[in-house]
PDB file of C-alpha atoms in Angstrom:
ATOM      1  CA  UNK A   1      -0.077   0.091  -0.097  1.00 47.00           C
ATOM      2  CA  UNK A   2       2.906   2.236   0.995  1.00 39.00           C
ATOM      3  CA  UNK A   3       4.490   1.644  -2.279  1.00 44.00           C
ATOM      4  CA  UNK A   4       1.489   2.407  -4.277  1.00 44.00           C
ATOM      5  CA  UNK A   5       0.787   5.527  -2.565  1.00 48.00           C
ATOM      6  CA  UNK A   6       4.443   6.685  -3.217  1.00 49.00           C
ATOM      7  CA  UNK A   7       4.299   5.946  -6.709  1.00 62.00           C
ATOM      8  CA  UNK A   8       0.912   7.576  -7.125  1.00 67.00           C
ATOM      9  CA  UNK A   9       2.366  10.695  -5.474  1.00 72.00           C
ATOM     10  CA  UNK A  10       5.362  10.755  -7.886  1.00 78.00           C
ATOM     11  CA  UNK A  11       3.181  10.406 -10.781  1.00 78.00           C
ATOM     12  CA  UNK A  12       1.490  13.625  -9.983  1.00 81.00           C
ATOM     13  CA  UNK A  13       4.549  15.544  -9.663  1.00 86.00           C
ATOM     14  CA  UNK A  14       6.375  13.946 -12.452  1.00 87.00           C
ATOM     15  CA  UNK A  15       3.589  12.726 -14.753  1.00 88.00           C
ATOM     16  CA  UNK A  16       5.946  11.940 -17.629  1.00 90.00           C
ATOM     17  CA  UNK A  17       8.886  10.128 -16.095  1.00 90.00           C
ATOM     18  CA  UNK A  18      11.240  13.495 -17.158  1.00 90.00           C
ATOM     19  CA  UNK A  19      12.366  14.097 -13.595  1.00 89.00           C
ATOM     20  CA  UNK A  20      12.990  10.315 -12.501  1.00 90.00           C
ATOM     21  CA  UNK A  21      15.113   9.767 -15.720  1.00 91.00           C
ATOM     22  CA  UNK A  22      17.292  12.884 -15.026  1.00 91.00           C
ATOM     23  CA  UNK A  23      17.694  12.003 -11.237  1.00 91.00           C
ATOM     24  CA  UNK A  24      18.672   8.330 -12.288  1.00 92.00           C
ATOM     25  CA  UNK A  25      20.837   9.477 -14.759  1.00 92.00           C
ATOM     26  CA  UNK A  26      22.414  12.249 -13.065  1.00 91.00           C
ATOM     27  CA  UNK A  27      23.037   9.891  -9.802  1.00 93.00           C
ATOM     28  CA  UNK A  28      24.754   7.263 -12.311  1.00 93.00           C
ATOM     29  CA  UNK A  29      26.997   9.649 -13.634  1.00 93.00           C
ATOM     30  CA  UNK A  30      28.013  11.106 -10.656  1.00 92.00           C
ATOM     31  CA  UNK A  31      28.762   7.683  -9.109  1.00 94.00           C
ATOM     32  CA  UNK A  32      30.921   7.209 -12.272  1.00 94.00           C
ATOM     33  CA  UNK A  33      32.626  10.498 -11.727  1.00 94.00           C
ATOM     34  CA  UNK A  34      33.572   9.777  -8.012  1.00 93.00           C
ATOM     35  CA  UNK A  35      35.129   6.633  -9.040  1.00 93.00           C
ATOM     36  CA  UNK A  36      37.332   8.462 -11.819  1.00 92.00           C
ATOM     37  CA  UNK A  37      38.159  10.962  -9.417  1.00 92.00           C
ATOM     38  CA  UNK A  38      39.694   8.185  -7.174  1.00 92.00           C
ATOM     39  CA  UNK A  39      41.659   7.090 -10.265  1.00 91.00           C
ATOM     40  CA  UNK A  40      42.697  10.472 -11.987  1.00 88.00           C
ATOM     41  CA  UNK A  41      43.119  12.819  -8.863  1.00 87.00           C
ATOM     42  CA  UNK A  42      42.017  16.159 -10.551  1.00 86.00           C
ATOM     43  CA  UNK A  43      43.420  19.564  -8.988  1.00 81.00           C
ATOM     44  CA  UNK A  44      39.790  21.105  -8.889  1.00 81.00           C
ATOM     45  CA  UNK A  45      37.490  17.813  -8.753  1.00 86.00           C
ATOM     46  CA  UNK A  46      34.322  19.157  -7.785  1.00 85.00           C
ATOM     47  CA  UNK A  47      34.504  22.120 -10.585  1.00 84.00           C
ATOM     48  CA  UNK A  48      35.753  19.677 -13.151  1.00 87.00           C
ATOM     49  CA  UNK A  49      32.813  17.284 -12.200  1.00 89.00           C
ATOM     50  CA  UNK A  50      30.328  19.718 -12.574  1.00 87.00           C
ATOM     51  CA  UNK A  51      31.641  21.477 -15.945  1.00 86.00           C
ATOM     52  CA  UNK A  52      32.024  18.060 -17.320  1.00 88.00           C
ATOM     53  CA  UNK A  53      28.239  16.804 -16.581  1.00 88.00           C
ATOM     54  CA  UNK A  54      26.072  19.775 -16.970  1.00 89.00           C
ATOM     55  CA  UNK A  55      26.034  19.156 -20.468  1.00 88.00           C
ATOM     56  CA  UNK A  56      24.783  15.704 -19.993  1.00 88.00           C
ATOM     57  CA  UNK A  57      21.580  17.088 -17.833  1.00 88.00           C
ATOM     58  CA  UNK A  58      21.156  19.638 -20.399  1.00 89.00           C
ATOM     59  CA  UNK A  59      20.866  17.214 -23.345  1.00 89.00           C
ATOM     60  CA  UNK A  60      18.042  15.649 -21.093  1.00 88.00           C
ATOM     61  CA  UNK A  61      15.693  18.173 -21.322  1.00 87.00           C
ATOM     62  CA  UNK A  62      12.625  17.545 -22.916  1.00 85.00           C
ATOM     63  CA  UNK A  63      12.588  19.653 -26.080  1.00 84.00           C
ATOM     64  CA  UNK A  64      15.742  17.708 -27.015  1.00 86.00           C
ATOM     65  CA  UNK A  65      14.135  14.665 -28.360  1.00 84.00           C
ATOM     66  CA  UNK A  66      16.236  12.554 -30.534  1.00 86.00           C
ATOM     67  CA  UNK A  67      19.457  10.519 -29.402  1.00 87.00           C
ATOM     68  CA  UNK A  68      21.095  12.293 -32.269  1.00 88.00           C
ATOM     69  CA  UNK A  69      20.591  15.533 -30.889  1.00 89.00           C
ATOM     70  CA  UNK A  70      21.430  14.590 -27.352  1.00 90.00           C
ATOM     71  CA  UNK A  71      24.835  13.328 -28.393  1.00 90.00           C
ATOM     72  CA  UNK A  72      25.534  16.435 -30.432  1.00 91.00           C
ATOM     73  CA  UNK A  73      24.393  18.840 -27.859  1.00 91.00           C
ATOM     74  CA  UNK A  74      26.527  17.405 -25.122  1.00 91.00           C
ATOM     75  CA  UNK A  75      29.571  17.150 -27.648  1.00 90.00           C
ATOM     76  CA  UNK A  76      29.291  20.738 -28.717  1.00 90.00           C
ATOM     77  CA  UNK A  77      28.845  21.841 -24.989  1.00 91.00           C
ATOM     78  CA  UNK A  78      32.028  20.162 -23.934  1.00 89.00           C
ATOM     79  CA  UNK A  79      33.926  21.595 -26.880  1.00 89.00           C
ATOM     80  CA  UNK A  80      32.409  25.159 -26.138  1.00 91.00           C
ATOM     81  CA  UNK A  81      33.350  25.083 -22.688  1.00 89.00           C
ATOM     82  CA  UNK A  82      37.123  23.732 -23.119  1.00 87.00           C
ATOM     83  CA  UNK A  83      37.589  26.405 -25.732  1.00 89.00           C
ATOM     84  CA  UNK A  84      35.791  29.375 -23.696  1.00 89.00           C
ATOM     85  CA  UNK A  85      37.973  28.053 -20.528  1.00 86.00           C
ATOM     86  CA  UNK A  86      41.080  28.535 -22.499  1.00 84.00           C
ATOM     87  CA  UNK A  87      40.165  31.793 -24.219  1.00 87.00           C
ATOM     88  CA  UNK A  88      39.257  33.300 -20.884  1.00 85.00           C
ATOM     89  CA  UNK A  89      42.596  31.976 -19.226  1.00 83.00           C
ATOM     90  CA  UNK A  90      44.480  34.417 -21.496  1.00 81.00           C
ATOM     91  CA  UNK A  91      43.561  37.155 -19.296  1.00 81.00           C
ATOM     92  CA  UNK A  92      43.649  38.039 -15.719  1.00 80.00           C
ATOM     93  CA  UNK A  93      40.489  37.217 -13.984  1.00 77.00           C
ATOM     94  CA  UNK A  94      38.108  40.132 -13.360  1.00 75.00           C
ATOM     95  CA  UNK A  95      40.126  42.889 -14.693  1.00 81.00           C
ATOM     96  CA  UNK A  96      39.103  44.909 -17.683  1.00 86.00           C
ATOM     97  CA  UNK A  97      40.785  42.889 -20.167  1.00 86.00           C
ATOM     98  CA  UNK A  98      38.879  39.640 -18.946  1.00 86.00           C
ATOM     99  CA  UNK A  99      35.385  41.748 -19.114  1.00 87.00           C
ATOM    100  CA  UNK A 100      36.412  42.797 -22.896  1.00 90.00           C
ATOM    101  CA  UNK A 101      37.379  39.113 -23.781  1.00 89.00           C
ATOM    102  CA  UNK A 102      34.251  37.617 -22.295  1.00 90.00           C
ATOM    103  CA  UNK A 103      32.337  40.079 -23.751  1.00 91.00           C
ATOM    104  CA  UNK A 104      33.371  39.525 -27.303  1.00 92.00           C
ATOM    105  CA  UNK A 105      33.327  36.153 -26.843  1.00 92.00           C
ATOM    106  CA  UNK A 106      29.833  36.000 -25.695  1.00 92.00           C
ATOM    107  CA  UNK A 107      29.019  38.253 -28.862  1.00 93.00           C
ATOM    108  CA  UNK A 108      30.735  36.089 -31.181  1.00 93.00           C
ATOM    109  CA  UNK A 109      28.868  33.142 -30.032  1.00 92.00           C
ATOM    110  CA  UNK A 110      25.389  34.576 -29.746  1.00 92.00           C
ATOM    111  CA  UNK A 111      25.879  36.019 -33.416  1.00 92.00           C
ATOM    112  CA  UNK A 112      26.902  32.327 -34.800  1.00 90.00           C
ATOM    113  CA  UNK A 113      23.740  31.299 -33.163  1.00 88.00           C
ATOM    114  CA  UNK A 114      21.268  33.898 -34.309  1.00 88.00           C
ATOM    115  CA  UNK A 115      19.330  31.591 -36.446  1.00 89.00           C
ATOM    116  CA  UNK A 116      19.022  29.238 -33.734  1.00 86.00           C
ATOM    117  CA  UNK A 117      17.788  31.119 -30.606  1.00 86.00           C
ATOM    118  CA  UNK A 118      16.689  27.810 -28.945  1.00 84.00           C
ATOM    119  CA  UNK A 119      20.381  27.397 -28.322  1.00 85.00           C
ATOM    120  CA  UNK A 120      20.827  30.680 -26.496  1.00 89.00           C
ATOM    121  CA  UNK A 121      20.234  28.973 -22.631  1.00 88.00           C
ATOM    122  CA  UNK A 122      23.307  26.639 -23.630  1.00 89.00           C
ATOM    123  CA  UNK A 123      25.661  29.482 -24.748  1.00 90.00           C
ATOM    124  CA  UNK A 124      24.636  31.353 -21.341  1.00 90.00           C
ATOM    125  CA  UNK A 125      25.467  28.024 -19.383  1.00 90.00           C
ATOM    126  CA  UNK A 126      28.905  27.819 -21.171  1.00 90.00           C
ATOM    127  CA  UNK A 127      29.864  31.264 -20.525  1.00 91.00           C
ATOM    128  CA  UNK A 128      28.816  30.841 -16.755  1.00 90.00           C
ATOM    129  CA  UNK A 129      31.014  28.038 -16.173  1.00 88.00           C
ATOM    130  CA  UNK A 130      33.996  29.197 -18.125  1.00 88.00           C
ATOM    131  CA  UNK A 131      33.795  32.215 -16.186  1.00 87.00           C
ATOM    132  CA  UNK A 132      33.487  30.417 -12.764  1.00 84.00           C
ATOM    133  CA  UNK A 133      36.351  28.354 -13.699  1.00 81.00           C
ATOM    134  CA  UNK A 134      38.893  30.992 -13.892  1.00 79.00           C
ATOM    135  CA  UNK A 135      38.736  31.604 -10.208  1.00 72.00           C
ATOM    136  CA  UNK A 136      40.918  28.623  -9.596  1.00 64.00           C
ATOM    137  CA  UNK A 137      43.402  29.318 -12.582  1.00 63.00           C
ATOM    138  CA  UNK A 138      46.590  31.615 -12.252  1.00 64.00           C
ATOM    139  CA  UNK A 139      47.074  34.114 -15.484  1.00 61.00           C
ATOM    140  CA  UNK A 140      49.961  33.015 -17.543  1.00 62.00           C
ATOM    141  CA  UNK A 141      50.204  29.255 -15.991  1.00 67.00           C
ATOM    142  CA  UNK A 142      49.788  27.661 -19.160  1.00 72.00           C
ATOM    143  CA  UNK A 143      50.387  23.991 -17.663  1.00 76.00           C
ATOM    144  CA  UNK A 144      47.601  24.770 -15.375  1.00 76.00           C
ATOM    145  CA  UNK A 145      45.408  25.908 -18.231  1.00 77.00           C
ATOM    146  CA  UNK A 146      45.990  22.827 -20.192  1.00 81.00           C
ATOM    147  CA  UNK A 147      46.088  20.606 -17.262  1.00 82.00           C
ATOM    148  CA  UNK A 148      42.491  21.521 -16.429  1.00 81.00           C
ATOM    149  CA  UNK A 149      41.342  21.439 -19.930  1.00 82.00           C
ATOM    150  CA  UNK A 150      42.779  17.721 -20.275  1.00 86.00           C
ATOM    151  CA  UNK A 151      40.765  16.784 -17.178  1.00 88.00           C
ATOM    152  CA  UNK A 152      37.528  18.263 -18.354  1.00 87.00           C
ATOM    153  CA  UNK A 153      37.880  16.261 -21.514  1.00 86.00           C
ATOM    154  CA  UNK A 154      38.510  13.114 -19.840  1.00 90.00           C
ATOM    155  CA  UNK A 155      35.738  13.662 -17.404  1.00 93.00           C
ATOM    156  CA  UNK A 156      33.592  14.369 -20.518  1.00 91.00           C
ATOM    157  CA  UNK A 157      34.681  11.468 -22.432  1.00 91.00           C
ATOM    158  CA  UNK A 158      33.738   9.215 -19.245  1.00 93.00           C
ATOM    159  CA  UNK A 159      30.190  11.121 -19.073  1.00 93.00           C
ATOM    160  CA  UNK A 160      29.597  10.489 -22.533  1.00 92.00           C
ATOM    161  CA  UNK A 161      30.313   6.804 -22.480  1.00 92.00           C
ATOM    162  CA  UNK A 162      28.209   6.178 -19.424  1.00 92.00           C
ATOM    163  CA  UNK A 163      25.619   7.970 -20.925  1.00 90.00           C
ATOM    164  CA  UNK A 164      25.984   5.798 -23.945  1.00 89.00           C
ATOM    165  CA  UNK A 165      25.874   2.580 -21.415  1.00 91.00           C
ATOM    166  CA  UNK A 166      22.924   3.780 -19.512  1.00 91.00           C
ATOM    167  CA  UNK A 167      20.046   1.239 -19.622  1.00 88.00           C
ATOM    168  CA  UNK A 168      17.233   2.660 -22.429  1.00 87.00           C
ATOM    169  CA  UNK A 169      14.371   3.951 -20.444  1.00 88.00           C
ATOM    170  CA  UNK A 170      13.122   6.598 -22.957  1.00 90.00           C
ATOM    171  CA  UNK A 171      10.195   4.041 -23.487  1.00 88.00           C
ATOM    172  CA  UNK A 172       8.702   5.241 -19.912  1.00 90.00           C
ATOM    173  CA  UNK A 173       8.395   8.546 -21.105  1.00 92.00           C
ATOM    174  CA  UNK A 174       5.840   7.411 -23.652  1.00 91.00           C
ATOM    175  CA  UNK A 175       4.121   4.997 -21.722  1.00 91.00           C
ATOM    176  CA  UNK A 176       3.782   7.550 -19.038  1.00 92.00           C
ATOM    177  CA  UNK A 177       2.214   9.871 -21.569  1.00 92.00           C
ATOM    178  CA  UNK A 178      -0.392   7.042 -22.814  1.00 91.00           C
ATOM    179  CA  UNK A 179      -1.402   6.379 -19.169  1.00 91.00           C
ATOM    180  CA  UNK A 180      -1.994  10.177 -18.662  1.00 92.00           C
ATOM    181  CA  UNK A 181      -3.825  10.099 -22.262  1.00 91.00           C
ATOM    182  CA  UNK A 182      -6.349   7.320 -20.611  1.00 90.00           C
ATOM    183  CA  UNK A 183      -7.020   8.837 -17.660  1.00 88.00           C
ATOM    184  CA  UNK A 184      -7.734  12.130 -19.241  1.00 88.00           C
ATOM    185  CA  UNK A 185     -10.521  10.155 -21.821  1.00 85.00           C
ATOM    186  CA  UNK A 186     -12.110   8.513 -18.666  1.00 83.00           C
ATOM    187  CA  UNK A 187     -12.265  11.867 -16.873  1.00 83.00           C
ATOM    188  CA  UNK A 188     -13.827  13.371 -19.740  1.00 78.00           C
ATOM    189  CA  UNK A 189     -16.453  11.177 -20.150  1.00 71.00           C
ATOM    190  CA  UNK A 190     -17.066  11.091 -16.300  1.00 73.00           C
ATOM    191  CA  UNK A 191     -16.763  15.019 -15.769  1.00 69.00           C
ATOM    192  CA  UNK A 192     -18.280  16.511 -18.910  1.00 63.00           C
ATOM    193  CA  UNK A 193     -18.304  20.213 -17.364  1.00 61.00           C
ATOM    194  CA  UNK A 194     -14.640  20.192 -17.794  1.00 71.00           C
ATOM    195  CA  UNK A 195     -14.591  18.911 -21.020  1.00 73.00           C
ATOM    196  CA  UNK A 196     -12.534  21.808 -22.471  1.00 76.00           C
ATOM    197  CA  UNK A 197     -10.056  21.564 -19.737  1.00 82.00           C
ATOM    198  CA  UNK A 198      -9.469  17.875 -20.291  1.00 79.00           C
ATOM    199  CA  UNK A 199      -9.144  18.209 -24.207  1.00 80.00           C
ATOM    200  CA  UNK A 200      -6.477  20.726 -23.348  1.00 84.00           C
ATOM    201  CA  UNK A 201      -4.605  18.275 -21.145  1.00 87.00           C
ATOM    202  CA  UNK A 202      -5.047  15.442 -23.512  1.00 86.00           C
ATOM    203  CA  UNK A 203      -3.314  17.323 -26.330  1.00 87.00           C
ATOM    204  CA  UNK A 204      -0.675  18.097 -24.022  1.00 90.00           C
ATOM    205  CA  UNK A 205      -0.209  14.396 -23.330  1.00 89.00           C
ATOM    206  CA  UNK A 206      -0.372  13.729 -27.190  1.00 88.00           C
ATOM    207  CA  UNK A 207       2.558  16.410 -27.576  1.00 90.00           C
ATOM    208  CA  UNK A 208       4.427  14.481 -24.941  1.00 90.00           C
ATOM    209  CA  UNK A 209       3.865  11.013 -26.579  1.00 89.00           C
ATOM    210  CA  UNK A 210       4.857  12.408 -30.335  1.00 87.00           C
ATOM    211  CA  UNK A 211       8.226  13.837 -28.906  1.00 87.00           C
ATOM    212  CA  UNK A 212       8.878  10.975 -27.073  1.00 89.00           C
ATOM    213  CA  UNK A 213       8.381   8.567 -30.361  1.00 88.00           C
ATOM    214  CA  UNK A 214      11.402  10.169 -31.657  1.00 84.00           C
ATOM    215  CA  UNK A 215      13.468   8.664 -28.843  1.00 87.00           C
ATOM    216  CA  UNK A 216      12.363   5.440 -29.766  1.00 84.00           C
ATOM    217  CA  UNK A 217      13.387   5.832 -33.460  1.00 71.00           C
ATOM    218  CA  UNK A 218      15.929   2.835 -33.316  1.00 70.00           C
ATOM    219  CA  UNK A 219      13.793   0.524 -31.840  1.00 74.00           C
ATOM    220  CA  UNK A 220      12.055  -2.542 -33.850  1.00 80.00           C
ATOM    221  CA  UNK A 221       8.691  -1.729 -32.285  1.00 82.00           C
ATOM    222  CA  UNK A 222       8.370   2.002 -33.343  1.00 86.00           C
ATOM    223  CA  UNK A 223       5.665   0.984 -36.228  1.00 87.00           C
ATOM    224  CA  UNK A 224       3.336  -0.128 -33.414  1.00 87.00           C
ATOM    225  CA  UNK A 225       4.078   2.931 -30.838  1.00 89.00           C
ATOM    226  CA  UNK A 226       2.959   4.996 -33.798  1.00 89.00           C
ATOM    227  CA  UNK A 227      -0.098   3.088 -34.475  1.00 89.00           C
ATOM    228  CA  UNK A 228      -1.180   3.262 -30.663  1.00 90.00           C
ATOM    229  CA  UNK A 229      -0.391   7.150 -30.823  1.00 88.00           C
ATOM    230  CA  UNK A 230      -2.796   7.291 -33.667  1.00 88.00           C
ATOM    231  CA  UNK A 231      -5.374   4.946 -31.997  1.00 87.00           C
ATOM    232  CA  UNK A 232      -5.619   7.256 -28.669  1.00 87.00           C
ATOM    233  CA  UNK A 233      -6.053  10.494 -30.724  1.00 84.00           C
ATOM    234  CA  UNK A 234      -8.771   8.787 -32.980  1.00 83.00           C
ATOM    235  CA  UNK A 235     -10.390   7.615 -29.616  1.00 83.00           C
ATOM    236  CA  UNK A 236     -10.559  11.210 -28.104  1.00 79.00           C
ATOM    237  CA  UNK A 237     -12.855  12.108 -31.272  1.00 79.00           C
ATOM    238  CA  UNK A 238     -14.870   9.098 -30.583  1.00 77.00           C
ATOM    239  CA  UNK A 239     -15.460  10.262 -26.968  1.00 76.00           C
ATOM    240  CA  UNK A 240     -16.710  13.686 -28.266  1.00 72.00           C
ATOM    241  CA  UNK A 241     -19.167  11.764 -30.280  1.00 71.00           C
ATOM    242  CA  UNK A 242     -20.070   9.509 -27.609  1.00 69.00           C
ATOM    243  CA  UNK A 243     -20.751  12.246 -25.253  1.00 68.00           C
ATOM    244  CA  UNK A 244     -23.305  13.836 -27.310  1.00 63.00           C
ATOM    245  CA  UNK A 245     -25.477  10.628 -27.252  1.00 62.00           C
ATOM    246  CA  UNK A 246     -28.185   9.749 -24.247  1.00 59.00           C
ATOM    247  CA  UNK A 247     -27.604   6.007 -25.394  1.00 55.00           C
ATOM    248  CA  UNK A 248     -24.254   5.177 -25.487  1.00 60.00           C
ATOM    249  CA  UNK A 249     -21.614   2.036 -24.810  1.00 63.00           C
ATOM    250  CA  UNK A 250     -19.221   3.828 -23.350  1.00 69.00           C
ATOM    251  CA  UNK A 251     -19.498   1.304 -20.116  1.00 71.00           C
ATOM    252  CA  UNK A 252     -18.084  -1.350 -22.520  1.00 73.00           C
ATOM    253  CA  UNK A 253     -15.179   1.263 -23.405  1.00 77.00           C
ATOM    254  CA  UNK A 254     -14.583   2.325 -20.173  1.00 78.00           C
ATOM    255  CA  UNK A 255     -14.256  -1.195 -18.984  1.00 81.00           C
ATOM    256  CA  UNK A 256     -11.626  -2.112 -21.673  1.00 83.00           C
ATOM    257  CA  UNK A 257      -9.861   1.096 -21.053  1.00 85.00           C
ATOM    258  CA  UNK A 258      -9.314   0.349 -17.352  1.00 86.00           C
ATOM    259  CA  UNK A 259      -8.072  -3.385 -18.365  1.00 87.00           C
ATOM    260  CA  UNK A 260      -5.758  -1.822 -20.878  1.00 89.00           C
ATOM    261  CA  UNK A 261      -4.462   0.965 -18.405  1.00 89.00           C
ATOM    262  CA  UNK A 262      -3.495  -1.649 -15.873  1.00 89.00           C
ATOM    263  CA  UNK A 263      -1.961  -3.897 -18.433  1.00 89.00           C
ATOM    264  CA  UNK A 264       0.383  -1.146 -19.426  1.00 89.00           C
ATOM    265  CA  UNK A 265       0.884   0.162 -16.025  1.00 88.00           C
ATOM    266  CA  UNK A 266       2.259  -3.700 -15.009  1.00 87.00           C
ATOM    267  CA  UNK A 267       3.948  -3.756 -18.559  1.00 86.00           C
ATOM    268  CA  UNK A 268       2.069  -7.084 -19.642  1.00 88.00           C
ATOM    269  CA  UNK A 269      -0.686  -7.777 -22.392  1.00 87.00           C
ATOM    270  CA  UNK A 270      -4.195  -6.927 -22.052  1.00 85.00           C
ATOM    271  CA  UNK A 271      -6.694  -9.773 -21.511  1.00 79.00           C
ATOM    272  CA  UNK A 272     -10.205  -9.188 -22.532  1.00 69.00           C
ATOM    273  CA  UNK A 273     -13.304 -11.246 -21.595  1.00 56.00           C
ATOM    274  CA  UNK A 274     -14.261 -14.123 -23.641  1.00 49.00           C
ATOM    275  CA  UNK A 275     -17.266 -12.222 -25.564  1.00 50.00           C
ATOM    276  CA  UNK A 276     -14.884  -9.428 -26.044  1.00 50.00           C
ATOM    277  CA  UNK A 277     -12.505 -11.287 -28.017  1.00 47.00           C
ATOM    278  CA  UNK A 278     -13.904 -10.724 -31.467  1.00 45.00           C
ATOM    279  CA  UNK A 279     -14.738  -7.368 -33.171  1.00 42.00           C
ATOM    280  CA  UNK A 280     -18.207  -8.129 -32.682  1.00 42.00           C
ATOM    281  CA  UNK A 281     -19.234  -4.443 -31.911  1.00 43.00           C
ATOM    282  CA  UNK A 282     -20.613  -2.043 -34.423  1.00 45.00           C
ATOM    283  CA  UNK A 283     -19.372   1.205 -32.537  1.00 59.00           C
ATOM    284  CA  UNK A 284     -16.385   2.964 -33.709  1.00 61.00           C
ATOM    285  CA  UNK A 285     -15.195   3.545 -30.061  1.00 66.00           C
ATOM    286  CA  UNK A 286     -15.681   0.119 -29.290  1.00 73.00           C
ATOM    287  CA  UNK A 287     -13.783  -1.045 -32.149  1.00 76.00           C
ATOM    288  CA  UNK A 288     -10.890   1.514 -31.575  1.00 79.00           C
ATOM    289  CA  UNK A 289     -10.031   0.430 -28.138  1.00 82.00           C
ATOM    290  CA  UNK A 290     -10.017  -2.997 -29.401  1.00 83.00           C
ATOM    291  CA  UNK A 291      -7.458  -1.990 -32.023  1.00 84.00           C
ATOM    292  CA  UNK A 292      -5.504  -0.241 -29.057  1.00 87.00           C
ATOM    293  CA  UNK A 293      -5.673  -3.328 -27.129  1.00 88.00           C
ATOM    294  CA  UNK A 294      -4.833  -5.636 -30.041  1.00 88.00           C
ATOM    295  CA  UNK A 295      -1.597  -3.316 -30.919  1.00 87.00           C
ATOM    296  CA  UNK A 296      -0.683  -3.233 -27.310  1.00 90.00           C
ATOM    297  CA  UNK A 297      -0.385  -6.819 -27.076  1.00 89.00           C
ATOM    298  CA  UNK A 298       1.443  -6.854 -30.500  1.00 87.00           C
ATOM    299  CA  UNK A 299       3.865  -4.568 -28.966  1.00 87.00           C
ATOM    300  CA  UNK A 300       4.321  -6.886 -25.872  1.00 86.00           C
ATOM    301  CA  UNK A 301       5.250  -9.860 -28.089  1.00 80.00           C
ATOM    302  CA  UNK A 302       7.726  -7.595 -30.124  1.00 74.00           C
ATOM    303  CA  UNK A 303       9.446  -6.274 -26.976  1.00 74.00           C
ATOM    304  CA  UNK A 304       9.572  -9.461 -25.028  1.00 67.00           C
ATOM    305  CA  UNK A 305      10.850 -11.464 -28.217  1.00 56.00           C
TER     306      UNK A 305
END
């Protein structure tokens, strides 16, 4: 009972698994960094670990929704950080020349990325970390500068391979969006006065689902995921149609939706009652939920095979 309540509470504050995924990956990389620190003994371990790991956290932001983008963003942040630290180290910290150098470098980076303003926050992070890193460096000590850059490169390489070896868990984002969609569809019918708000929530779940599909692009079951995503969108339209009729068969649909919800939550195939096994319904909503159950069961077979 306690585990169930805890899980329900976490689902409320992290409905799409983004927070849990970032927390798990951050802890995983932190353990790897602590082990690497015991072996490599960098001069400023905390600073180097933060600089090397922050890019990986940025790469896990929801709007970076493909594996190729995540790798490119992390490598780009790491390269920019190393170059920025080296450039800033050529001047005395917090002197006029340092301020001019930082301002010029910032202008150059923002100007170079002017056609991609969505990357501006990344530039700000790079500038901030590169500036903070200068406090522990001595002006003119090129050995110290080179040594720090090499350690950042080593720890960044470790973080990148830890990221590549991290268990694949992006499917949980899609599964969470699917569960939230089923919850909202059931709530739409049970609470008709909040129809508009629930429709807005359902579109939000659909955007998360569509975005997370890009993270599954190399999985062999991708075609079934896309089909289920389409099914849930069509079921949304069916519910709108059913709400306008006094005599409808939503009780059958709701029963199957509840079974499907539990099956998805437990990562197992959905079992139907014997008289539900065949496509004997004439209603489009009933057939659509049966399509979803069929596709979900096919997905379970693909994943388990």
